[in-house]
Coordinates of C-alpha atoms in Angstrom, one line a residue:
M58 CA 0.0 0.0 0.0
G59 CA 2.8 2.4 0.9
Q60 CA 4.7 1.5 -2.3
E61 CA 1.5 2.2 -4.4
T62 CA 1.2 5.6 -2.7
V63 CA 4.8 6.5 -3.5
K64 CA 4.3 5.2 -7.0
N65 CA 1.3 7.4 -7.7
N66 CA 2.5 10.5 -5.8
I67 CA 1.6 13.4 -8.1
I68 CA 3.2 16.1 -6.0
P69 CA 6.7 15.9 -7.7
V70 CA 4.9 15.8 -11.1
L71 CA 2.8 18.9 -10.3
V72 CA 5.9 20.7 -8.9
G73 CA 7.8 20.1 -12.1
F74 CA 5.0 21.2 -14.4
V75 CA 4.3 24.3 -12.3
L76 CA 8.0 25.3 -12.3
S77 CA 8.2 25.0 -16.1
A78 CA 5.0 27.0 -16.4
I79 CA 6.5 29.8 -14.3
L80 CA 9.7 29.8 -16.2
L81 CA 8.0 29.8 -19.6
T82 CA 5.9 32.8 -18.4
V83 CA 8.6 35.0 -17.1
I84 CA 10.9 34.6 -20.2
Q85 CA 8.1 36.1 -22.3
T86 CA 7.6 39.2 -20.1
P87 CA 9.8 42.3 -20.3
F88 CA 11.7 41.5 -17.2
E89 CA 15.0 40.7 -19.0
L90 CA 15.0 37.1 -17.8
S91 CA 15.5 35.5 -21.2
Y92 CA 18.4 33.3 -20.0
L93 CA 15.9 31.2 -18.1
A94 CA 14.7 29.8 -21.4
W95 CA 17.7 27.5 -21.4
T96 CA 16.2 25.6 -18.4
A97 CA 12.5 26.3 -18.8
W98 CA 11.5 22.8 -20.0
V99 CA 13.9 20.9 -17.7
P100 CA 11.4 20.6 -14.7
F101 CA 8.7 19.4 -17.2
M102 CA 11.0 16.6 -18.5
L103 CA 12.0 15.6 -15.0
A104 CA 8.3 15.4 -14.0
C105 CA 7.4 12.9 -16.7
R106 CA 8.2 10.0 -14.4
E107 CA 7.5 6.3 -15.1
D108 CA 6.3 5.7 -11.5
I109 CA 2.9 7.5 -12.0
S110 CA 0.0 6.3 -14.0
T111 CA -0.4 7.7 -17.5
R112 CA -3.9 9.0 -16.7
K113 CA -2.6 11.0 -13.7
L114 CA 0.4 12.2 -15.6
L115 CA -1.8 13.5 -18.5
L116 CA -4.4 15.0 -16.1
C117 CA -1.6 16.9 -14.3
A118 CA -0.1 18.1 -17.6
Y119 CA -3.5 19.3 -18.8
G120 CA -4.4 21.0 -15.6
V121 CA -1.1 23.0 -15.3
G122 CA -1.2 23.7 -19.1
L123 CA -4.6 25.1 -18.7
C124 CA -3.5 27.4 -15.9
Y125 CA -0.5 28.4 -18.0
W126 CA -2.5 29.5 -21.0
F127 CA -5.2 31.2 -18.9
G128 CA -2.5 33.2 -17.2
N129 CA -0.7 34.1 -20.3
L130 CA -3.6 34.9 -22.5
Y131 CA -5.3 37.2 -20.0
W132 CA -5.2 40.1 -22.6
L133 CA -7.5 38.1 -24.9
S134 CA -10.3 38.5 -22.3
I135 CA -10.4 42.2 -23.1
V136 CA -11.4 41.4 -26.7
T137 CA -13.6 38.3 -26.2
L138 CA -14.3 36.8 -22.8
P139 CA -16.0 33.7 -24.3
G140 CA -13.0 33.2 -26.6
Y141 CA -10.6 33.6 -23.7
L142 CA -12.6 31.0 -21.7
C143 CA -12.4 28.5 -24.5
F144 CA -9.0 28.9 -26.2
P145 CA -6.8 27.7 -23.3
F146 CA -8.8 24.4 -23.2
V147 CA -7.5 23.8 -26.7
Q148 CA -4.0 25.0 -26.1
A149 CA -3.6 22.9 -23.0
L150 CA -3.9 19.8 -25.1
Y151 CA -0.4 20.4 -26.3
W152 CA 0.9 19.8 -22.7
T153 CA -0.7 16.4 -22.5
V154 CA 0.9 15.3 -25.8
L155 CA 4.3 16.7 -24.6
A156 CA 4.1 14.8 -21.4
Y157 CA 3.0 11.6 -23.2
C158 CA 5.9 11.8 -25.6
V159 CA 8.6 12.7 -23.0
R160 CA 7.6 9.8 -20.8
F161 CA 7.8 7.5 -23.8
V162 CA 11.3 8.8 -24.7
R163 CA 12.5 8.4 -21.1
R164 CA 11.1 4.9 -20.9
K165 CA 13.0 4.0 -24.1
K166 CA 16.1 5.7 -22.7
W167 CA 16.5 7.7 -25.9
P168 CA 18.7 10.8 -25.6
L169 CA 16.6 13.8 -24.7
F170 CA 19.3 15.9 -26.3
L171 CA 17.8 14.8 -29.7
A172 CA 14.3 13.9 -28.8
A173 CA 13.4 17.1 -26.9
P174 CA 13.6 19.4 -29.9
V175 CA 11.4 17.1 -31.9
I176 CA 8.8 17.1 -29.1
F177 CA 8.8 20.6 -27.8
V178 CA 9.7 22.6 -31.0
G179 CA 7.6 20.1 -33.1
A180 CA 4.6 21.2 -31.0
E181 CA 5.5 24.9 -31.6
A182 CA 5.6 24.1 -35.4
V183 CA 2.1 22.5 -35.2
Q184 CA 0.8 25.4 -33.2
G185 CA 2.1 27.8 -35.8
Y186 CA 0.2 26.0 -38.6
L187 CA -2.9 24.5 -37.1
G188 CA -6.0 26.4 -38.2
T189 CA -4.7 29.8 -39.2
G190 CA -1.7 29.3 -36.9
F191 CA -0.9 30.8 -33.5
S192 CA 2.8 31.7 -33.6
W193 CA 3.0 33.0 -30.1
Y194 CA 5.0 32.1 -26.9
F195 CA 7.8 30.3 -28.8
L196 CA 11.0 29.8 -26.9
A197 CA 12.8 31.7 -29.6
H198 CA 10.8 34.9 -29.0
S199 CA 12.4 35.2 -25.5
Q200 CA 15.7 35.8 -27.2
Y201 CA 14.7 38.7 -29.4
A202 CA 17.3 41.0 -27.9
N203 CA 20.1 38.4 -28.2
L204 CA 21.1 39.5 -31.7
Q205 CA 24.2 37.3 -32.3
L206 CA 22.3 34.1 -31.4
I207 CA 19.2 34.7 -33.5
Q208 CA 20.9 35.6 -36.8
I209 CA 20.5 31.9 -37.8
C210 CA 16.8 32.7 -38.4
D211 CA 17.8 33.7 -42.0
I212 CA 18.4 30.0 -42.6
F213 CA 16.1 28.1 -40.2
G214 CA 13.4 30.6 -39.3
A215 CA 12.5 31.4 -35.6
L216 CA 12.2 27.7 -34.7
G217 CA 15.9 27.2 -35.4
V218 CA 16.6 29.2 -32.3
S219 CA 14.0 27.2 -30.4
V220 CA 15.7 24.0 -31.4
L221 CA 19.0 25.2 -30.0
I222 CA 17.4 26.2 -26.7
V223 CA 15.5 22.9 -26.3
M224 CA 18.7 21.0 -27.0
G225 CA 20.3 22.7 -24.1
N226 CA 17.2 21.9 -21.9
G227 CA 17.4 18.2 -23.0
L228 CA 21.1 18.0 -22.2
I229 CA 20.6 19.4 -18.7
A230 CA 17.6 17.0 -18.1
Q231 CA 19.8 14.0 -19.2
Y232 CA 22.5 15.1 -16.8
L233 CA 20.1 15.3 -13.9
L234 CA 18.3 12.0 -14.7
K235 CA 21.6 10.2 -14.8
Q236 CA 22.3 11.6 -11.3
K237 CA 25.5 13.2 -12.5
Q238 CA 27.0 9.9 -13.7
L239 CA 28.5 11.3 -16.9
S240 CA 28.8 8.8 -19.7
K241 CA 30.9 9.0 -22.7
G242 CA 27.8 9.6 -24.8
W243 CA 26.7 12.5 -22.7
R244 CA 30.1 14.2 -23.1
I245 CA 29.9 13.8 -26.8
E246 CA 26.5 15.3 -26.9
L247 CA 27.7 18.2 -24.7
A248 CA 30.6 18.8 -27.1
I249 CA 28.2 18.8 -30.1
F250 CA 25.9 21.2 -28.3
C251 CA 28.7 23.6 -27.5
A252 CA 29.9 23.4 -31.1
M253 CA 26.4 24.2 -32.4
L254 CA 26.1 27.1 -29.9
A255 CA 29.5 28.5 -30.8
G256 CA 28.7 28.0 -34.5
S257 CA 25.5 29.9 -34.2
W258 CA 27.2 32.7 -32.2
L259 CA 30.0 33.0 -34.8
Y260 CA 27.5 32.9 -37.7
G261 CA 25.6 35.7 -36.0
D262 CA 28.7 37.7 -35.4
K263 CA 29.7 37.4 -39.1
R264 CA 26.2 38.4 -40.3
L265 CA 26.1 41.4 -38.1
A266 CA 29.6 42.5 -39.1
E267 CA 28.9 42.2 -42.9
T268 CA 25.5 44.0 -42.7
P269 CA 26.8 47.5 -43.5
E270 CA 28.1 46.3 -46.9
Y271 CA 24.6 45.4 -48.0
L272 CA 22.8 48.4 -46.6
T273 CA 21.7 51.6 -48.4
Q274 CA 19.8 54.4 -46.7
G275 CA 16.2 54.7 -47.8
P276 CA 13.9 57.8 -47.4
L277 CA 12.8 59.5 -44.2
V278 CA 9.5 57.8 -43.1
G279 CA 7.2 59.0 -40.4
S280 CA 5.1 56.8 -38.1
V281 CA 2.1 58.0 -36.2
Q282 CA 0.9 56.4 -33.0
P283 CA -2.6 57.3 -31.6
N284 CA -3.6 56.1 -28.2
V285 CA -7.2 55.2 -28.6
P286 CA -8.9 52.3 -26.8
A287 CA -10.8 50.0 -29.2
Y288 CA -14.2 50.8 -27.9
V289 CA -13.7 54.6 -28.7
K290 CA -12.5 53.7 -32.2
E291 CA -15.7 51.8 -32.8
E292 CA -17.8 54.9 -32.3
I293 CA -18.3 56.3 -35.7
D294 CA -19.0 59.8 -34.5
K295 CA -15.4 59.9 -33.2
G296 CA -14.1 59.4 -36.8
Q297 CA -13.4 63.0 -37.6
E298 CA -11.7 63.6 -34.2
I299 CA -9.4 60.7 -34.7
L300 CA -8.6 61.8 -38.2
D301 CA -7.8 65.3 -37.1
G302 CA -5.4 63.8 -34.5
L303 CA -3.7 61.7 -37.2
I304 CA -3.2 64.7 -39.5
D305 CA -1.9 66.9 -36.7
K306 CA 0.8 64.3 -35.8
S307 CA 1.5 63.8 -39.5
D308 CA 2.2 67.6 -39.9
H309 CA 5.0 67.2 -37.4
C310 CA 6.4 64.3 -39.4
I311 CA 6.4 66.4 -42.6
Q312 CA 8.1 69.3 -40.9
A313 CA 10.8 66.8 -39.8
G314 CA 11.3 65.7 -43.4
A315 CA 9.2 62.6 -43.8
K316 CA 8.3 61.8 -47.4
L317 CA 5.9 58.9 -46.4
V318 CA 3.7 58.9 -43.3
I319 CA 2.1 55.8 -41.9
W320 CA -1.1 55.5 -39.9
P321 CA -2.3 52.4 -38.0
E322 CA -4.8 49.8 -39.0
T323 CA -8.5 50.8 -39.4
M324 CA -8.0 54.2 -37.8
V325 CA -9.9 55.9 -40.6
L326 CA -13.4 55.0 -39.5
A327 CA -15.2 54.5 -42.9
P328 CA -14.8 52.3 -45.9
M329 CA -12.4 54.0 -48.3
N330 CA -12.4 52.0 -51.5
P331 CA -13.7 53.8 -54.6
Q332 CA -16.6 51.5 -55.2
F333 CA -18.1 52.2 -51.7
I334 CA -17.3 56.0 -51.9
S335 CA -19.3 56.3 -55.2
S336 CA -22.2 54.2 -53.8
L337 CA -25.5 55.3 -52.3
Y338 CA -24.9 53.6 -48.9
R339 CA -25.8 55.7 -45.9
D340 CA -22.2 56.0 -44.7
A341 CA -20.8 56.9 -48.1
P342 CA -20.9 60.7 -47.5
I343 CA -18.6 60.1 -44.5
S344 CA -16.2 58.2 -46.7
R345 CA -16.2 60.9 -49.3
Q346 CA -15.6 63.5 -46.6
F347 CA -12.6 61.6 -45.2
R348 CA -11.2 61.0 -48.7
R349 CA -11.2 64.7 -49.5
H350 CA -9.7 65.6 -46.1
I351 CA -6.8 63.1 -46.5
L352 CA -6.2 64.0 -50.2
D353 CA -6.1 67.7 -49.4
F354 CA -3.6 67.0 -46.7
C355 CA -1.4 64.9 -49.0
R356 CA -1.4 67.3 -51.9
D357 CA 2.1 68.8 -52.4
N358 CA 3.1 67.3 -49.0
T359 CA 3.7 63.6 -48.6
Y360 CA 2.5 60.1 -49.2
V361 CA 0.2 58.7 -46.5
L362 CA -0.4 55.0 -46.0
F363 CA -3.4 54.3 -43.8
G364 CA -5.7 51.5 -42.7
A365 CA -9.4 51.4 -43.3
S366 CA -12.1 48.9 -44.3
S367 CA -13.2 48.2 -47.9
V368 CA -16.7 47.1 -48.9
N369 CA -17.3 45.4 -52.3
T370 CA -20.7 44.4 -53.5
R371 CA -21.3 41.5 -55.8
L372 CA -24.7 40.0 -56.7
D373 CA -26.4 39.4 -53.3
N374 CA -23.2 39.4 -51.3
I375 CA -21.2 42.1 -49.6
D376 CA -17.5 41.5 -49.0
Q377 CA -15.7 43.5 -46.4
Y378 CA -11.9 43.7 -46.2
N379 CA -9.3 45.0 -43.8
S380 CA -7.3 47.1 -46.1
A381 CA -4.3 49.5 -46.6
F382 CA -4.5 52.5 -48.9
L383 CA -1.9 54.8 -50.2
Y384 CA -2.6 58.5 -51.0
R385 CA -0.1 60.4 -53.0
P386 CA 1.3 64.0 -52.9
D387 CA -0.1 64.6 -56.4
G388 CA -3.5 64.6 -54.7
Q389 CA -4.6 61.2 -56.0
A390 CA -5.3 57.9 -54.4
D391 CA -3.0 55.1 -55.5
P392 CA -5.2 52.6 -57.5
K393 CA -3.7 49.7 -55.6
R394 CA -4.9 48.6 -52.2
Y395 CA -3.7 45.7 -50.0
D396 CA -6.4 43.5 -48.4
K397 CA -5.3 41.6 -45.3
I398 CA -4.7 37.9 -46.1
H399 CA -4.2 36.3 -42.7
L400 CA -7.5 36.9 -40.8
V401 CA -7.8 36.3 -37.1
P402 CA -10.4 33.6 -36.2
F403 CA -13.3 34.9 -34.1
G404 CA -11.9 38.5 -34.3
E405 CA -12.2 38.9 -38.1
Y406 CA -14.2 35.9 -39.1
I407 CA -16.1 33.0 -37.7
P408 CA -15.1 29.5 -39.1
F409 CA -17.6 27.1 -40.6
K410 CA -20.0 29.7 -42.0
E411 CA -20.2 28.0 -45.4
S412 CA -19.0 24.4 -44.6
A413 CA -21.0 23.8 -41.4
P414 CA -23.6 26.5 -40.6
W415 CA -24.9 24.8 -37.5
I416 CA -21.4 24.9 -36.0
Y417 CA -21.1 28.5 -37.1
R418 CA -24.3 29.5 -35.4
S419 CA -23.3 27.8 -32.2
I420 CA -20.0 29.5 -31.9
L421 CA -21.0 33.1 -32.8
F422 CA -20.9 34.0 -29.1
L423 CA -17.0 33.8 -29.3
T424 CA -16.8 36.9 -31.4
P425 CA -16.2 40.3 -29.7
Y426 CA -19.1 41.8 -31.7
D427 CA -22.8 41.7 -31.0
Y428 CA -23.6 41.2 -34.7
D429 CA -22.6 38.8 -37.5
Y430 CA -19.1 40.2 -38.4
N431 CA -17.0 38.4 -41.1
L432 CA -14.2 39.8 -43.2
T433 CA -13.1 38.4 -46.5
A434 CA -9.4 37.4 -46.9
G435 CA -7.3 39.1 -49.5
T436 CA -5.3 37.0 -52.0
D437 CA -2.6 39.3 -53.4
H438 CA 0.6 40.3 -51.7
T439 CA 0.3 43.8 -53.1
P440 CA 3.5 46.0 -53.0
F441 CA 3.1 49.8 -53.1
A442 CA 5.5 52.1 -55.0
V443 CA 6.5 55.6 -54.0
N444 CA 8.7 58.0 -55.9
I445 CA 10.9 60.0 -53.5
D446 CA 13.8 62.2 -54.5
E447 CA 13.7 60.7 -58.1
T448 CA 14.1 57.2 -56.7
T449 CA 11.3 54.6 -56.7
Y450 CA 10.9 52.5 -53.6
R451 CA 8.6 49.6 -53.0
F452 CA 7.2 48.3 -49.8
G453 CA 4.7 45.7 -48.6
V454 CA 2.2 46.0 -45.8
L455 CA 1.5 43.6 -42.9
I456 CA -1.8 44.3 -41.2
C457 CA -2.2 43.4 -37.5
Y458 CA -1.1 39.9 -36.7
E459 CA 0.3 39.2 -40.1
D460 CA 3.7 40.0 -38.7
T461 CA 3.4 36.8 -36.6
D462 CA 3.0 34.8 -39.8
P463 CA 6.4 33.8 -41.4
T464 CA 4.7 32.6 -44.7
V465 CA 2.7 35.8 -45.4
T466 CA 5.8 37.9 -44.6
R467 CA 8.2 36.0 -46.9
K468 CA 5.7 36.1 -49.8
H469 CA 5.6 39.9 -49.4
V470 CA 9.3 40.0 -49.7
L471 CA 10.0 37.8 -52.7
D472 CA 8.2 37.7 -56.1
E473 CA 7.4 34.5 -58.1
N474 CA 10.9 34.7 -59.7
G475 CA 12.7 34.7 -56.4
N476 CA 13.6 38.4 -56.6
K477 CA 13.3 40.8 -53.7
R478 CA 10.3 43.1 -54.6
C479 CA 10.1 45.1 -51.4
D480 CA 12.7 47.5 -50.0
W481 CA 11.0 47.4 -46.6
L482 CA 7.8 46.3 -44.9
V483 CA 5.2 48.3 -42.9
N484 CA 3.3 46.8 -40.1
I485 CA 0.1 48.7 -39.3
S486 CA -1.9 47.5 -36.3
N487 CA -4.5 48.4 -33.8
D488 CA -3.4 47.0 -30.5
G489 CA -6.0 49.2 -28.7
W490 CA -8.0 45.9 -28.5
Y491 CA -5.5 44.6 -26.0
V492 CA -5.2 47.4 -23.4
F493 CA -7.2 48.2 -20.3
F494 CA -8.8 51.6 -19.9
K495 CA -8.8 52.8 -16.3
D496 CA -9.0 56.2 -14.8
K497 CA -9.2 57.7 -18.3
K498 CA -5.8 56.2 -19.1
V499 CA -4.7 53.4 -21.3
R500 CA -3.1 50.6 -19.4
P501 CA -1.0 48.4 -21.7
T502 CA -0.7 44.6 -21.4
V503 CA 2.2 42.3 -22.2
E504 CA 0.7 41.7 -25.6
L505 CA 2.2 44.9 -27.0
A506 CA 5.8 44.0 -26.1
Q507 CA 5.4 40.4 -27.2
R508 CA 4.1 41.5 -30.7
T509 CA 7.1 43.7 -31.1
A510 CA 9.5 40.9 -30.2
I511 CA 7.8 38.5 -32.7
S512 CA 8.3 41.1 -35.5
V513 CA 12.1 41.0 -34.9
F514 CA 12.2 37.5 -36.3
R515 CA 10.4 38.5 -39.5
C516 CA 13.1 41.1 -40.1
I517 CA 16.0 38.6 -39.7
E518 CA 14.3 35.8 -41.7
N519 CA 14.0 38.0 -44.7
R520 CA 16.8 40.7 -44.1
I521 CA 14.3 43.5 -44.3
S522 CA 13.4 46.5 -42.2
I523 CA 9.9 46.8 -40.7
I524 CA 8.5 50.1 -39.6
R525 CA 5.5 49.8 -37.3
S526 CA 2.6 52.2 -36.8
V527 CA 0.5 50.8 -34.0
N528 CA -2.4 52.3 -32.1
T529 CA -1.5 52.4 -28.4
G530 CA 2.0 51.1 -29.3
I531 CA 4.6 49.9 -29.9
S532 CA 5.5 52.0 -33.0
C533 CA 9.2 51.6 -33.9
L534 CA 11.7 50.8 -36.6
I535 CA 13.2 47.3 -36.6
E536 CA 16.4 46.9 -38.7
P537 CA 17.2 43.9 -41.0
T538 CA 19.4 42.5 -38.2
G539 CA 16.4 42.4 -35.8
K540 CA 17.7 45.4 -33.8
I541 CA 14.8 47.5 -32.4
R542 CA 15.9 51.1 -32.8
N543 CA 15.6 53.0 -29.5
D544 CA 16.1 56.4 -31.1
F545 CA 15.0 58.4 -34.1
Q546 CA 15.9 61.5 -36.1
A547 CA 12.9 63.4 -34.8
G548 CA 9.8 62.6 -32.7
N549 CA 8.1 62.9 -29.4
L550 CA 7.6 59.3 -28.4
P551 CA 9.7 57.8 -25.6
E552 CA 13.3 57.2 -26.9
T553 CA 13.3 53.6 -25.7
A554 CA 11.0 51.6 -28.0
M555 CA 9.6 49.2 -25.4
Q556 CA 8.4 52.2 -23.4
R557 CA 6.1 53.4 -26.2
Q558 CA 3.1 51.7 -24.7
G559 CA -0.1 53.5 -23.8
V560 CA 1.1 56.8 -25.2
E561 CA 0.5 58.8 -28.3
G562 CA 3.1 60.5 -30.5
W563 CA 5.1 60.3 -33.7
F564 CA 8.6 59.7 -34.9
V565 CA 10.6 60.1 -38.2
D566 CA 13.6 58.0 -39.2
T567 CA 15.6 56.8 -42.2
V568 CA 14.7 53.2 -43.3
P569 CA 17.7 51.0 -44.0
I570 CA 17.4 48.8 -47.1
D571 CA 19.1 45.4 -47.2
S572 CA 19.9 43.8 -50.6
R573 CA 20.5 40.3 -49.2
I574 CA 18.1 37.5 -50.2
T575 CA 18.0 34.8 -47.5
C576 CA 17.7 31.0 -47.5
F577 CA 14.5 31.4 -45.5
S578 CA 13.0 33.8 -48.0
R579 CA 13.7 31.4 -50.8
Y580 CA 12.8 28.1 -49.2
G581 CA 10.4 29.1 -46.4
R582 CA 9.5 27.0 -43.3
W583 CA 11.3 23.8 -44.3
L584 CA 12.5 23.2 -40.7
D585 CA 9.0 23.7 -39.4
W586 CA 7.7 20.9 -41.7
A587 CA 10.5 18.6 -40.8
L588 CA 9.8 19.0 -37.1
I589 CA 6.1 18.5 -37.7
V590 CA 6.7 15.2 -39.5
F591 CA 9.1 13.9 -36.8
F592 CA 6.8 15.1 -34.0
V593 CA 3.8 13.4 -35.4
A594 CA 5.8 10.2 -36.1
L595 CA 7.2 10.1 -32.5
F596 CA 3.7 10.6 -31.0
G597 CA 2.3 7.9 -33.2
L598 CA 5.1 5.6 -32.2
A599 CA 4.4 6.3 -28.5
V600 CA 0.7 5.5 -28.9
Y601 CA 1.6 2.3 -30.8
D602 CA 4.1 1.2 -28.2
R603 CA 1.6 1.7 -25.4
R604 CA -1.1 -0.3 -27.1
R605 CA 1.4 -3.1 -28.0
N606 CA 2.6 -3.4 -24.4
K607 CA -0.9 -3.5 -23.0
P608 CA -0.4 -1.5 -19.8
K609 CA -1.9 -2.9 -16.6
A610 CA -5.3 -1.6 -15.5
G611 CA -5.1 1.7 -13.8
E612 CA -2.2 2.9 -15.8

């Protein structure tokens, strides 16, 4: 009886899972504790013991995983409380699969040094693809400021950094599980890991050192940052007031020399496509008024890129898009527009509307709106062209969470012939959805800093600058090396980029243009797919092995 109690003691398991949950949380917060990532999964691996039943192990993993995701996705509750209450239940399933696979590997006495990256980073890869993908809380993101280490992303993508970190975790776990009895094999693995770490560091040092050879200085670009909570932006009568604020800040950008000024996503509160403006819809006069106002401002001044909705009518259907528009200093609207391709589930569309209407109707409550709101996804990676000082520059636009999608980003950068078609990228976003509003002040959440950190990896993967214009923050310029610039040529935002949260302002800076075309840009997420294949294969093997060995009742 006493042995059975010891065997099924879940306390050490819970402690291990909770420790990993704490470490994984603190490395994704702006507390400069990124070095803890190198041990974050070690307690989890130690907790996947063989002397506890599978059922109890998986229940513990799911319970702690649930708490982890509820704690880390708290900012989602501001947008959709029902979505927040449901999404962690899905995400926590990853933890049960992780625990199941780790225990299988430990039972087989396979080296965690090799198996851990397949398990943990394989799960990150699946998370980044499943549905529309949720590329968030990856181990690599904790290292966004460690520039020398993360330059390998131009070959492997962000998950290449995660692989290196988890290898270190696996090595430490092996050492502890062997109770410090160092075998020859462990020493070889340690040598391999040190060589890989040193190689990554040296590669990063080389890439950083050579960067000036491939850079040219682009034009002066201005970024405007309003500080408007989402609920205010949704009030249509606030549209003119918000537009006046954007133009006022843009005036400062122009006086500082900006030839292109960028406004955030959907901050012009009316559909702005020509088809809608020329229509007889009730809100069309507002669209026409805003169009005249912006064009009058641009004329003989500057280019303005801004976000607004588009409404197209066809037969009995109305298609609505989240779009980016470019107005020119010749007083004309550019005929091109970019429609957002990567839509956010439940925020911008509800799944199953056409394929399974009964499911669609049952999950409508997950949307943050009190009406049926669905956007249509764009299909073209539209580049915009601007002629500044007798030079033509081209740039692509990432709207909102598109900067978390490596595939959308790389398709903006390279054309069908493998040539670099953009000199830089613009990220326009409205993160006013993810802030609290208390005592008439915007209170930012950790989402703002995490989004900025994720953008860093898109820059390195494609060797391209990203200039961000984000409502409530963080608006900044990120260089092709992934360096977040903490200063600017002119502006009134806080000098340190990560402090530009819950404030309004503007800045102007010169955009660096990198001529390099990377392996990642050419071949995409090849490592992600390899990890998914191995991860699924390992999980399948673990399930097959358990069934073949017919565990005793109660296990």
